[in-house]
Amino acid sequence: MRTGTVIILLLMVTLSVHGQRLRVLSENSGEPVANVAIFNKTRERAAITDSLGNTGPLNFLPSDTLIFQHPSFVTIIVPYAAIHNKTEIRLSKRNILFDEFIISASKSRESKQIIPYKISVLEKKNFSQTPFQTAADILLETGNITVQKTQSGGGSPILRGFEANKILLVVDGVRLNNAIYRSGHLQNSITIDHAILNRTEIIFGPSSLIYGSDALGGVIHYYTRDPELSDNEKTHIAGGAYGQFSTVNNGKVGHLNFNVGGKKFGSLTSITYKDLGKVRMGSNRNLFYGDWGKTPHYVKRETNDTDSMYVNKQENLQYYTDYSQIDLLQKFKYSQTPFIDWIVNFQYSTSSNIDRLDKLNDYSDDGYLKYAEYHYGPQNRFLASVKNVNRNDNPFFTNATSIFAYQRIDEDRISRKFNSHDRLSQLETVNVLSLNFDFLKVWDVNKKLNYGYDLIYNNVGSGAHYENILNGETKPAETRYPSGGSNTLSSSLYASYKKIYTEKLVLNGGLRYNYSVLHSVFNSPTLPFDTTEINFGALTGSVSLVYHPTMAWQINAILSTGYRNPNVDDYGKIRAKDDYIIVPNPDIKPEYTYNAEIGGSRVIEGFLRMDVVGYYTLLTDAIVRTDYSLNGQDSMMYDGDLYRISANYNANLAHIYGTSVNVVSDFYNNIVLKASMNITRGRNLSDDVPLGHIPPVFGRVSLTYDYNKFMFDSYIYYNGWKFADDFSPYGEDNDDEATVFGYPSWWTLNFNVSYRINDHLTTQFAVDNILDQFYKPFASGVSAPGRNFIFTLRTYF
C-alpha cells in the first residue's frame, strides 16, 4: 500500500471513540516514534501516532489484524487481540530505508521516492549520538561534505566544489546568506546551535528554483526543534541537558533545554555554552613535513608596552585556537485551530574574540611574526521570525507557509602588527529583513504545485579606524566595504509542478524569476568612483525525471540552471591577503550555472542500498579573482605593505564535474556498514587555470552496532592529495598553508560508544583520531586535532 494513500485514508478516519491507547517506541533507542500509521487489513479503521509516539483512543475490533507502518521502521502485522491489554509497541529501525520523507527539496513534506535530487539527512539521533562540537562539524557525518577551517572557531562546508557564498545556508526557513557572505571561506555555520537541532537536510547541486540566489552547490537547511504541545488536559513538561568534555582542547560544553506545552500553546527554551581551549595537533607526523602546521612562536605583550616573540615549547599545541561561545534559542508555538499554527522564533549567538591563526603564524622579512593581534571580534547573530502555517485546504492552496524575519549580524576584524601601537578595527554590521510565502496545492495524489514569493532586503554598514593602544587616539582607516553604506533588494517569484504519471514515472519542472537592485556609496579617495548601482534580472528553471523500473530501482535525471547575484563582498570589498589585495569592481554581473545530473539507486530490501550520481556543471560569467589594475597601477600600498592588485570579475567559462557513491548495508542483525566516496574536478576555462575550492577525493566509512540500550560506531574519514599544481593561482586554496607539494592525503580512525542507562540518562565515550595522526584538512589554516577523548553525559526529563 502506498504511503500517500495511507495518509489520505488516515485523514478520513474519526478517532473520537473512547478506547485503548498505545505508545509506539523505537526498539533500538527507546525513543517515541511519530507518524506511525496503524490500520486494519480492510483499512476501515485507523490511527496515527503524535510527536510523543501516542495514539488517540483506538476503535479497532477484537477480530481485526493491525498493521503498524512507518517508512523508517520495519512493518509489523499483529492480531489486535494479542495486544489488546498492552500500552506499548516497539518497532525495529530500518537501516536500509526503502522510503523516507524529505522537507527541504520543495519546502513541503514528500517521499524521497519522487525526489530527483541527491539529499543527505541528519536526524535528531545523529546530533545526540555524535561527539561533534559545532553545526559545521556535524556535516562530516554525511560522508559527502568536507569542511575547511581557517581558524578553530570556523567551519566552511564545501559541496561539489562550491563553498562560502555559492552554498545557501538556511535555518528554520530563513536564509542566512547575506550581502557580505564572501567567496573565500566562511565561519557562519558555527553560529547555529547543533545541540537543539531536530533535523538537517542537505540538497546537492543547483537549487535556485526553490531557494533562489546562492544555491549553486546546494542547500544546507538546519531545522531546530519546535515546542511540543500536550495531547491531553495535562501540561506537557519535558527537557534535557548534557555536559561534554574533550581532552584535545580541554573543551567544555554544557547544554540545557526546557519545554512546556499546553493543548494550544507551547514554549521551548535552549541554552548552550562552549569553552574550548587551545587545540593540540596530532603528534604522529610524516618526517618530510618538518615543522609544517606547527606554531613555533607566539606573541606576548610586555609591561613596558612592547611586543615580544616567545618560543612555543609545546610544539604540538596550537596557540590562538581557543574561544568560547554561547547560543540561546526561544520558541513559542500557538495552535490557533487544528489547521493553523504560529511559531515565534528567537535565536542569538555570540562568541569571544576568535583568533585568525592563518594570520598570526605569518612572518615578516625580518624573521619576526608579522602580527601581534589578528582576530574576529565577537561573532554576533540575532534572528527573530514569525512563521504561520495554514493547512486549511481551499482552491488556492492545500498548505501555506509564510515567514517574516529580521536578522542582525556583527562581523568585525581587529589587527595590530608586531610592535605597532596602532590597532586596526574594521567593523561590519548587516541588518536583514525577509518575507517568504510558500504555497502547496495538491489536486490529487498525482498532481501538486509549489509556488511562492520572497523579498529580501540587506543594509550593510562598514566602518574602520586605527586606535593608538597607548593613548587611545583614533584616526580613520580604509573600510573593508563601502563606507557610505550599501543596500540590496531582491524579489523573486517561483512555481514548480510535479506530475506522477504512473507508479514508475514522475516528472517535475519549474521556473523562477528574480530581480535585484544593489547600491553602494564608497567615499574612498583610493577608488576612481564614488557610487555604484547595479540592476539585473535572472531567470532560472529545471526539469527532472524520476523513474522506477522496479520497486528496487530508482533512476534520477535533472537538467537545471542556477544563479547567484553578486553581493557587496563581490563588487565592493578591499581586502589584503598573502601578496594580493582585492579591490572593488562595480562591473560584475550575476553568475549562472547549467547543470546536468544523472543518478541511480538500488535497494535490496533488508540488506543493501547503493546510490551513484554523476554531475556536470558549466559556469558562465563565473565570479572569480584575476589580476587587476587601479588608476593604471597593478600594485598599491595598504596598511604599510605593498600588494599586487586583484579583483573579482566575470570569467567567460568555468566547469565542475564529479561523482559521488554511497553504500549502506544492513548485512547482519543491528550492524550497519556505510561507505561514501566523492570525486570533484574543476577548472577556470577562460584563464585555463585550476578553479578554487575543489577538494581532493574524500569520504567516510563506518561500521555501527545499535541495539536496545547500546550503540557502538567505528568510522574512518579519508582525504586524498591536493597537489600544488591543482591550486587556484589567486589564493582561494590557501596555498601558503600547504606544503610545497600541496595538501597531503590523510585518514583517521575513530570510534564512539553510548549506553542508555535508563529512560532519563545516557552516557557516551568517543575517541577521535585514535592513531594521533597529524594532518590539515584541505585549504585549512589550522591543523586538525590529535587524539581526542570525549566524555558526554546526557539526561532527559
Short mmCIF file of N, CA, C and O in Angstrom, two decimals, residues 377-470:
data_model
loop_
_atom_site.label_atom_id
_atom_site.label_comp_id
_atom_site.label_asym_id
_atom_site.label_seq_id
_atom_site.Cartn_x
_atom_site.Cartn_y
_atom_site.Cartn_z
N GLY A 377 36.21 39.98 15.92
CA GLY A 377 35.53 40.39 17.13
C GLY A 377 34.45 39.38 17.46
O GLY A 377 34.22 38.42 16.70
N PRO A 378 33.79 39.55 18.58
CA PRO A 378 32.71 38.60 18.90
C PRO A 378 31.77 38.42 17.71
O PRO A 378 31.30 39.39 17.11
N GLN A 379 31.54 37.15 17.36
CA GLN A 379 30.62 36.85 16.26
C GLN A 379 29.20 36.85 16.81
O GLN A 379 28.83 35.96 17.58
N ASN A 380 28.44 37.85 16.42
CA ASN A 380 27.07 38.00 16.93
C ASN A 380 26.06 37.77 15.81
O ASN A 380 26.18 38.35 14.74
N ARG A 381 25.11 36.90 16.09
CA ARG A 381 24.00 36.66 15.14
C ARG A 381 22.70 36.67 15.93
O ARG A 381 22.53 35.90 16.88
N PHE A 382 21.79 37.53 15.52
CA PHE A 382 20.47 37.58 16.14
C PHE A 382 19.42 37.36 15.05
O PHE A 382 19.51 37.93 13.96
N LEU A 383 18.45 36.50 15.35
CA LEU A 383 17.36 36.21 14.42
C LEU A 383 16.05 36.25 15.18
O LEU A 383 15.93 35.68 16.28
N ALA A 384 15.07 36.92 14.59
CA ALA A 384 13.70 36.91 15.12
C ALA A 384 12.77 36.66 13.94
O ALA A 384 12.87 37.34 12.91
N SER A 385 11.88 35.69 14.06
CA SER A 385 10.98 35.38 12.95
C SER A 385 9.61 34.99 13.47
O SER A 385 9.46 34.51 14.60
N VAL A 386 8.62 35.22 12.63
CA VAL A 386 7.25 34.78 12.88
C VAL A 386 6.83 33.92 11.71
O VAL A 386 6.89 34.35 10.56
N LYS A 387 6.42 32.70 12.02
CA LYS A 387 6.04 31.74 10.99
C LYS A 387 4.58 31.35 11.16
O LYS A 387 4.15 31.06 12.27
N ASN A 388 3.86 31.36 10.05
CA ASN A 388 2.47 30.92 10.06
C ASN A 388 2.32 29.74 9.10
O ASN A 388 2.78 29.80 7.96
N VAL A 389 1.68 28.68 9.58
CA VAL A 389 1.40 27.51 8.75
C VAL A 389 -0.11 27.33 8.69
O VAL A 389 -0.76 27.19 9.73
N ASN A 390 -0.64 27.33 7.48
CA ASN A 390 -2.09 27.20 7.27
C ASN A 390 -2.36 25.96 6.43
O ASN A 390 -1.97 25.90 5.26
N ARG A 391 -3.01 24.97 7.04
CA ARG A 391 -3.30 23.71 6.35
C ARG A 391 -4.78 23.61 5.98
O ARG A 391 -5.28 22.52 5.74
N ASN A 392 -5.44 24.73 5.90
CA ASN A 392 -6.87 24.77 5.58
C ASN A 392 -7.04 24.73 4.06
O ASN A 392 -6.91 25.75 3.38
N ASP A 393 -7.32 23.57 3.53
CA ASP A 393 -7.38 23.37 2.08
C ASP A 393 -8.46 24.26 1.46
O ASP A 393 -9.58 24.36 1.95
N ASN A 394 -8.10 24.90 0.33
CA ASN A 394 -9.03 25.77 -0.39
C ASN A 394 -8.62 25.78 -1.86
O ASN A 394 -7.63 25.13 -2.23
N PRO A 395 -9.33 26.48 -2.73
CA PRO A 395 -8.99 26.46 -4.16
C PRO A 395 -7.59 26.97 -4.49
O PRO A 395 -7.04 26.65 -5.56
N PHE A 396 -6.96 27.74 -3.57
CA PHE A 396 -5.67 28.34 -3.88
C PHE A 396 -4.49 27.57 -3.31
O PHE A 396 -3.41 27.59 -3.88
N PHE A 397 -4.68 26.91 -2.18
CA PHE A 397 -3.57 26.15 -1.62
C PHE A 397 -4.10 25.06 -0.70
O PHE A 397 -5.19 25.17 -0.13
N THR A 398 -3.30 24.02 -0.57
CA THR A 398 -3.54 22.97 0.42
C THR A 398 -2.78 23.26 1.70
O THR A 398 -3.23 22.95 2.79
N ASN A 399 -1.61 23.86 1.52
CA ASN A 399 -0.77 24.21 2.64
C ASN A 399 -0.06 25.52 2.30
O ASN A 399 0.48 25.67 1.21
N ALA A 400 -0.07 26.47 3.22
CA ALA A 400 0.59 27.75 3.01
C ALA A 400 1.50 28.05 4.20
O ALA A 400 1.08 27.91 5.35
N THR A 401 2.73 28.46 3.91
CA THR A 401 3.68 28.83 4.95
C THR A 401 4.21 30.22 4.66
O THR A 401 4.67 30.50 3.54
N SER A 402 4.15 31.09 5.64
CA SER A 402 4.72 32.43 5.49
C SER A 402 5.66 32.69 6.65
O SER A 402 5.39 32.29 7.79
N ILE A 403 6.78 33.36 6.36
CA ILE A 403 7.79 33.66 7.37
C ILE A 403 8.25 35.10 7.19
O ILE A 403 8.69 35.49 6.10
N PHE A 404 8.13 35.88 8.25
CA PHE A 404 8.72 37.21 8.28
C PHE A 404 9.87 37.18 9.27
O PHE A 404 9.70 36.73 10.40
N ALA A 405 11.06 37.66 8.84
CA ALA A 405 12.24 37.51 9.69
C ALA A 405 13.09 38.77 9.68
O ALA A 405 13.14 39.50 8.68
N TYR A 406 13.75 38.98 10.79
CA TYR A 406 14.75 40.04 10.93
C TYR A 406 16.03 39.40 11.46
O TYR A 406 16.00 38.58 12.38
N GLN A 407 17.17 39.81 10.88
CA GLN A 407 18.47 39.34 11.35
C GLN A 407 19.43 40.52 11.50
O GLN A 407 19.38 41.47 10.71
N ARG A 408 20.28 40.42 12.49
CA ARG A 408 21.39 41.37 12.64
C ARG A 408 22.66 40.57 12.85
O ARG A 408 22.72 39.68 13.71
N ILE A 409 23.67 40.89 12.05
CA ILE A 409 24.94 40.19 12.10
C ILE A 409 26.05 41.20 12.30
O ILE A 409 26.15 42.19 11.56
N ASP A 410 26.89 40.97 13.29
CA ASP A 410 28.08 41.79 13.52
C ASP A 410 29.30 40.96 13.16
O ASP A 410 29.49 39.86 13.69
N GLU A 411 30.13 41.50 12.29
CA GLU A 411 31.32 40.79 11.85
C GLU A 411 32.49 41.78 11.82
O GLU A 411 32.60 42.60 10.90
N ASP A 412 33.33 41.71 12.83
CA ASP A 412 34.43 42.67 12.98
C ASP A 412 35.78 41.97 12.84
O ASP A 412 35.93 40.81 13.24
N ARG A 413 36.74 42.73 12.33
CA ARG A 413 38.12 42.24 12.19
C ARG A 413 39.05 43.24 12.86
O ARG A 413 39.02 44.43 12.54
N ILE A 414 39.87 42.74 13.76
CA ILE A 414 40.79 43.60 14.51
C ILE A 414 42.20 43.06 14.33
O ILE A 414 42.44 41.85 14.51
N SER A 415 43.14 43.95 13.98
CA SER A 415 44.51 43.51 13.76
C SER A 415 45.49 44.59 14.23
O SER A 415 45.19 45.78 14.23
N ARG A 416 46.66 44.15 14.63
CA ARG A 416 47.76 45.05 15.00
C ARG A 416 49.07 44.37 14.68
O ARG A 416 49.28 43.21 15.06
N LYS A 417 49.93 45.07 13.99
CA LYS A 417 51.21 44.49 13.60
C LYS A 417 52.16 44.44 14.79
O LYS A 417 52.01 45.16 15.78
N PHE A 418 53.13 43.57 14.67
CA PHE A 418 54.10 43.33 15.73
C PHE A 418 54.83 44.64 16.08
O PHE A 418 55.38 45.31 15.21
N ASN A 419 54.79 44.99 17.36
CA ASN A 419 55.41 46.19 17.91
C ASN A 419 54.88 47.49 17.32
O ASN A 419 55.54 48.53 17.38
N SER A 420 53.68 47.43 16.77
CA SER A 420 53.00 48.65 16.37
C SER A 420 52.02 49.03 17.46
O SER A 420 51.43 48.18 18.13
N HIS A 421 51.83 50.35 17.66
CA HIS A 421 50.87 50.81 18.66
C HIS A 421 49.50 51.08 18.05
O HIS A 421 48.57 51.44 18.77
N ASP A 422 49.39 50.94 16.75
CA ASP A 422 48.13 51.23 16.06
C ASP A 422 47.36 49.95 15.80
O ASP A 422 47.84 49.05 15.10
N ARG A 423 46.18 49.87 16.36
CA ARG A 423 45.31 48.71 16.16
C ARG A 423 44.24 49.08 15.13
O ARG A 423 43.52 50.06 15.28
N LEU A 424 44.13 48.27 14.07
CA LEU A 424 43.13 48.49 13.01
C LEU A 424 41.86 47.72 13.34
O LEU A 424 41.90 46.50 13.55
N SER A 425 40.75 48.43 13.36
CA SER A 425 39.45 47.80 13.58
C SER A 425 38.57 48.05 12.37
O SER A 425 38.35 49.21 11.99
N GLN A 426 38.09 46.97 11.76
CA GLN A 426 37.14 47.06 10.65
C GLN A 426 35.83 46.44 11.15
O GLN A 426 35.78 45.26 11.49
N LEU A 427 34.79 47.27 11.18
CA LEU A 427 33.55 46.91 11.87
C LEU A 427 32.41 46.86 10.86
O LEU A 427 32.11 47.85 10.20
N GLU A 428 31.79 45.68 10.74
CA GLU A 428 30.71 45.49 9.77
C GLU A 428 29.43 45.10 10.52
O GLU A 428 29.46 44.25 11.41
N THR A 429 28.33 45.73 10.12
CA THR A 429 27.02 45.39 10.66
C THR A 429 26.05 45.20 9.50
O THR A 429 25.97 46.04 8.61
N VAL A 430 25.34 44.09 9.51
CA VAL A 430 24.37 43.79 8.47
C VAL A 430 23.00 43.61 9.11
O VAL A 430 22.84 42.84 10.06
N ASN A 431 22.01 44.34 8.61
CA ASN A 431 20.62 44.17 9.01
C ASN A 431 19.85 43.60 7.82
O ASN A 431 19.95 44.12 6.70
N VAL A 432 19.10 42.53 8.08
CA VAL A 432 18.40 41.83 7.01
C VAL A 432 16.92 41.69 7.36
O VAL A 432 16.58 41.24 8.46
N LEU A 433 16.06 42.08 6.42
CA LEU A 433 14.63 41.82 6.53
C LEU A 433 14.23 40.88 5.40
O LEU A 433 14.68 41.06 4.25
N SER A 434 13.42 39.89 5.71
CA SER A 434 13.00 38.95 4.67
C SER A 434 11.54 38.56 4.87
O SER A 434 11.04 38.51 6.00
N LEU A 435 10.89 38.29 3.75
CA LEU A 435 9.49 37.86 3.75
C LEU A 435 9.35 36.74 2.74
O LEU A 435 9.74 36.89 1.57
N ASN A 436 8.84 35.60 3.19
CA ASN A 436 8.68 34.42 2.33
C ASN A 436 7.25 33.92 2.38
O ASN A 436 6.67 33.78 3.46
N PHE A 437 6.69 33.64 1.20
CA PHE A 437 5.41 32.96 1.08
C PHE A 437 5.63 31.71 0.24
O PHE A 437 6.10 31.80 -0.91
N ASP A 438 5.31 30.55 0.79
CA ASP A 438 5.44 29.29 0.07
C ASP A 438 4.11 28.55 0.14
O ASP A 438 3.58 28.31 1.22
N PHE A 439 3.60 28.18 -1.05
CA PHE A 439 2.29 27.54 -1.15
C PHE A 439 2.42 26.18 -1.80
O PHE A 439 3.24 25.96 -2.70
N LEU A 440 1.61 25.26 -1.34
CA LEU A 440 1.48 23.94 -1.94
C LEU A 440 0.01 23.70 -2.26
O LEU A 440 -0.85 23.86 -1.39
N LYS A 441 -0.24 23.33 -3.50
CA LYS A 441 -1.59 22.95 -3.90
C LYS A 441 -1.57 21.53 -4.45
O LYS A 441 -0.85 21.24 -5.39
N VAL A 442 -2.37 20.66 -3.81
CA VAL A 442 -2.48 19.27 -4.23
C VAL A 442 -3.88 19.03 -4.75
O VAL A 442 -4.87 19.24 -4.03
N TRP A 443 -3.98 18.62 -6.02
CA TRP A 443 -5.30 18.33 -6.60
C TRP A 443 -5.71 16.89 -6.34
O TRP A 443 -6.84 16.58 -6.07
N ASP A 444 -4.78 15.99 -6.46
CA ASP A 444 -4.98 14.60 -6.07
C ASP A 444 -3.60 14.06 -5.75
O ASP A 444 -2.62 14.80 -5.73
N VAL A 445 -3.52 12.77 -5.49
CA VAL A 445 -2.23 12.21 -5.07
C VAL A 445 -1.19 12.26 -6.19
O VAL A 445 -0.02 12.02 -5.96
N ASN A 446 -1.61 12.58 -7.42
CA ASN A 446 -0.69 12.53 -8.56
C ASN A 446 -0.28 13.90 -9.09
O ASN A 446 0.55 13.99 -9.99
N LYS A 447 -0.86 14.98 -8.57
CA LYS A 447 -0.56 16.31 -9.11
C LYS A 447 -0.37 17.30 -7.96
O LYS A 447 -1.21 17.38 -7.06
N LYS A 448 0.73 18.05 -8.02
CA LYS A 448 0.97 19.05 -6.99
C LYS A 448 1.72 20.23 -7.58
O LYS A 448 2.53 20.08 -8.51
N LEU A 449 1.44 21.40 -7.04
CA LEU A 449 2.07 22.64 -7.48
C LEU A 449 2.64 23.35 -6.27
O LEU A 449 1.94 23.61 -5.29
N ASN A 450 3.94 23.65 -6.32
CA ASN A 450 4.59 24.50 -5.33
C ASN A 450 4.83 25.87 -5.96
O ASN A 450 5.36 25.96 -7.07
N TYR A 451 4.46 26.92 -5.28
CA TYR A 451 4.73 28.25 -5.80
C TYR A 451 4.94 29.21 -4.64
O TYR A 451 4.55 28.93 -3.50
N GLY A 452 5.58 30.35 -4.93
CA GLY A 452 5.85 31.25 -3.83
C GLY A 452 6.48 32.55 -4.26
O GLY A 452 6.75 32.80 -5.45
N TYR A 453 6.71 33.38 -3.25
CA TYR A 453 7.28 34.71 -3.46
C TYR A 453 8.19 35.02 -2.28
O TYR A 453 7.89 34.66 -1.13
N ASP A 454 9.34 35.67 -2.54
CA ASP A 454 10.17 36.12 -1.44
C ASP A 454 10.75 37.49 -1.73
O ASP A 454 10.96 37.88 -2.88
N LEU A 455 10.97 38.22 -0.65
CA LEU A 455 11.51 39.58 -0.71
C LEU A 455 12.58 39.68 0.36
O LEU A 455 12.35 39.34 1.53
N ILE A 456 13.79 40.15 -0.03
CA ILE A 456 14.92 40.20 0.90
C ILE A 456 15.60 41.55 0.78
O ILE A 456 15.96 42.00 -0.32
N TYR A 457 15.81 42.20 1.93
CA TYR A 457 16.49 43.50 1.97
C TYR A 457 17.68 43.41 2.90
O TYR A 457 17.57 42.92 4.03
N ASN A 458 18.85 43.89 2.43
CA ASN A 458 20.07 43.94 3.22
C ASN A 458 20.56 45.37 3.34
O ASN A 458 20.61 46.10 2.33
N ASN A 459 20.95 45.75 4.54
CA ASN A 459 21.62 47.03 4.75
C ASN A 459 22.97 46.76 5.40
O ASN A 459 23.04 46.10 6.45
N VAL A 460 24.04 47.24 4.77
CA VAL A 460 25.40 46.97 5.26
C VAL A 460 26.04 48.28 5.70
O VAL A 460 26.14 49.23 4.91
N GLY A 461 26.47 48.33 6.93
CA GLY A 461 27.24 49.45 7.44
C GLY A 461 28.68 49.03 7.68
O GLY A 461 28.92 47.98 8.29
N SER A 462 29.63 49.81 7.20
CA SER A 462 31.05 49.45 7.31
C SER A 462 31.85 50.63 7.83
O SER A 462 31.78 51.72 7.27
N GLY A 463 32.58 50.42 8.91
CA GLY A 463 33.42 51.46 9.48
C GLY A 463 34.81 50.91 9.76
O GLY A 463 35.01 49.71 9.86
N ALA A 464 35.77 51.80 9.89
CA ALA A 464 37.15 51.38 10.18
C ALA A 464 37.92 52.53 10.81
O ALA A 464 37.69 53.70 10.47
N HIS A 465 38.82 52.20 11.71
CA HIS A 465 39.67 53.21 12.31
C HIS A 465 40.92 52.55 12.90
O HIS A 465 40.93 51.35 13.20
N TYR A 466 41.94 53.37 13.05
CA TYR A 466 43.13 52.99 13.80
C TYR A 466 43.02 53.58 15.20
O TYR A 466 42.61 54.73 15.37
N GLU A 467 43.41 52.79 16.19
CA GLU A 467 43.43 53.27 17.56
C GLU A 467 44.82 53.07 18.14
O GLU A 467 45.38 51.96 18.08
N ASN A 468 45.39 54.13 18.68
CA ASN A 468 46.66 54.01 19.37
C ASN A 468 46.42 53.38 20.73
O ASN A 468 45.70 53.94 21.57
N ILE A 469 46.99 52.22 20.97
CA ILE A 469 46.67 51.47 22.19
C ILE A 469 47.34 52.08 23.42
O ILE A 469 47.02 51.68 24.54
N LEU A 470 48.24 53.06 23.22
CA LEU A 470 48.88 53.72 24.35
C LEU A 470 48.07 54.90 24.86
O LEU A 470 47.89 55.07 26.07
#
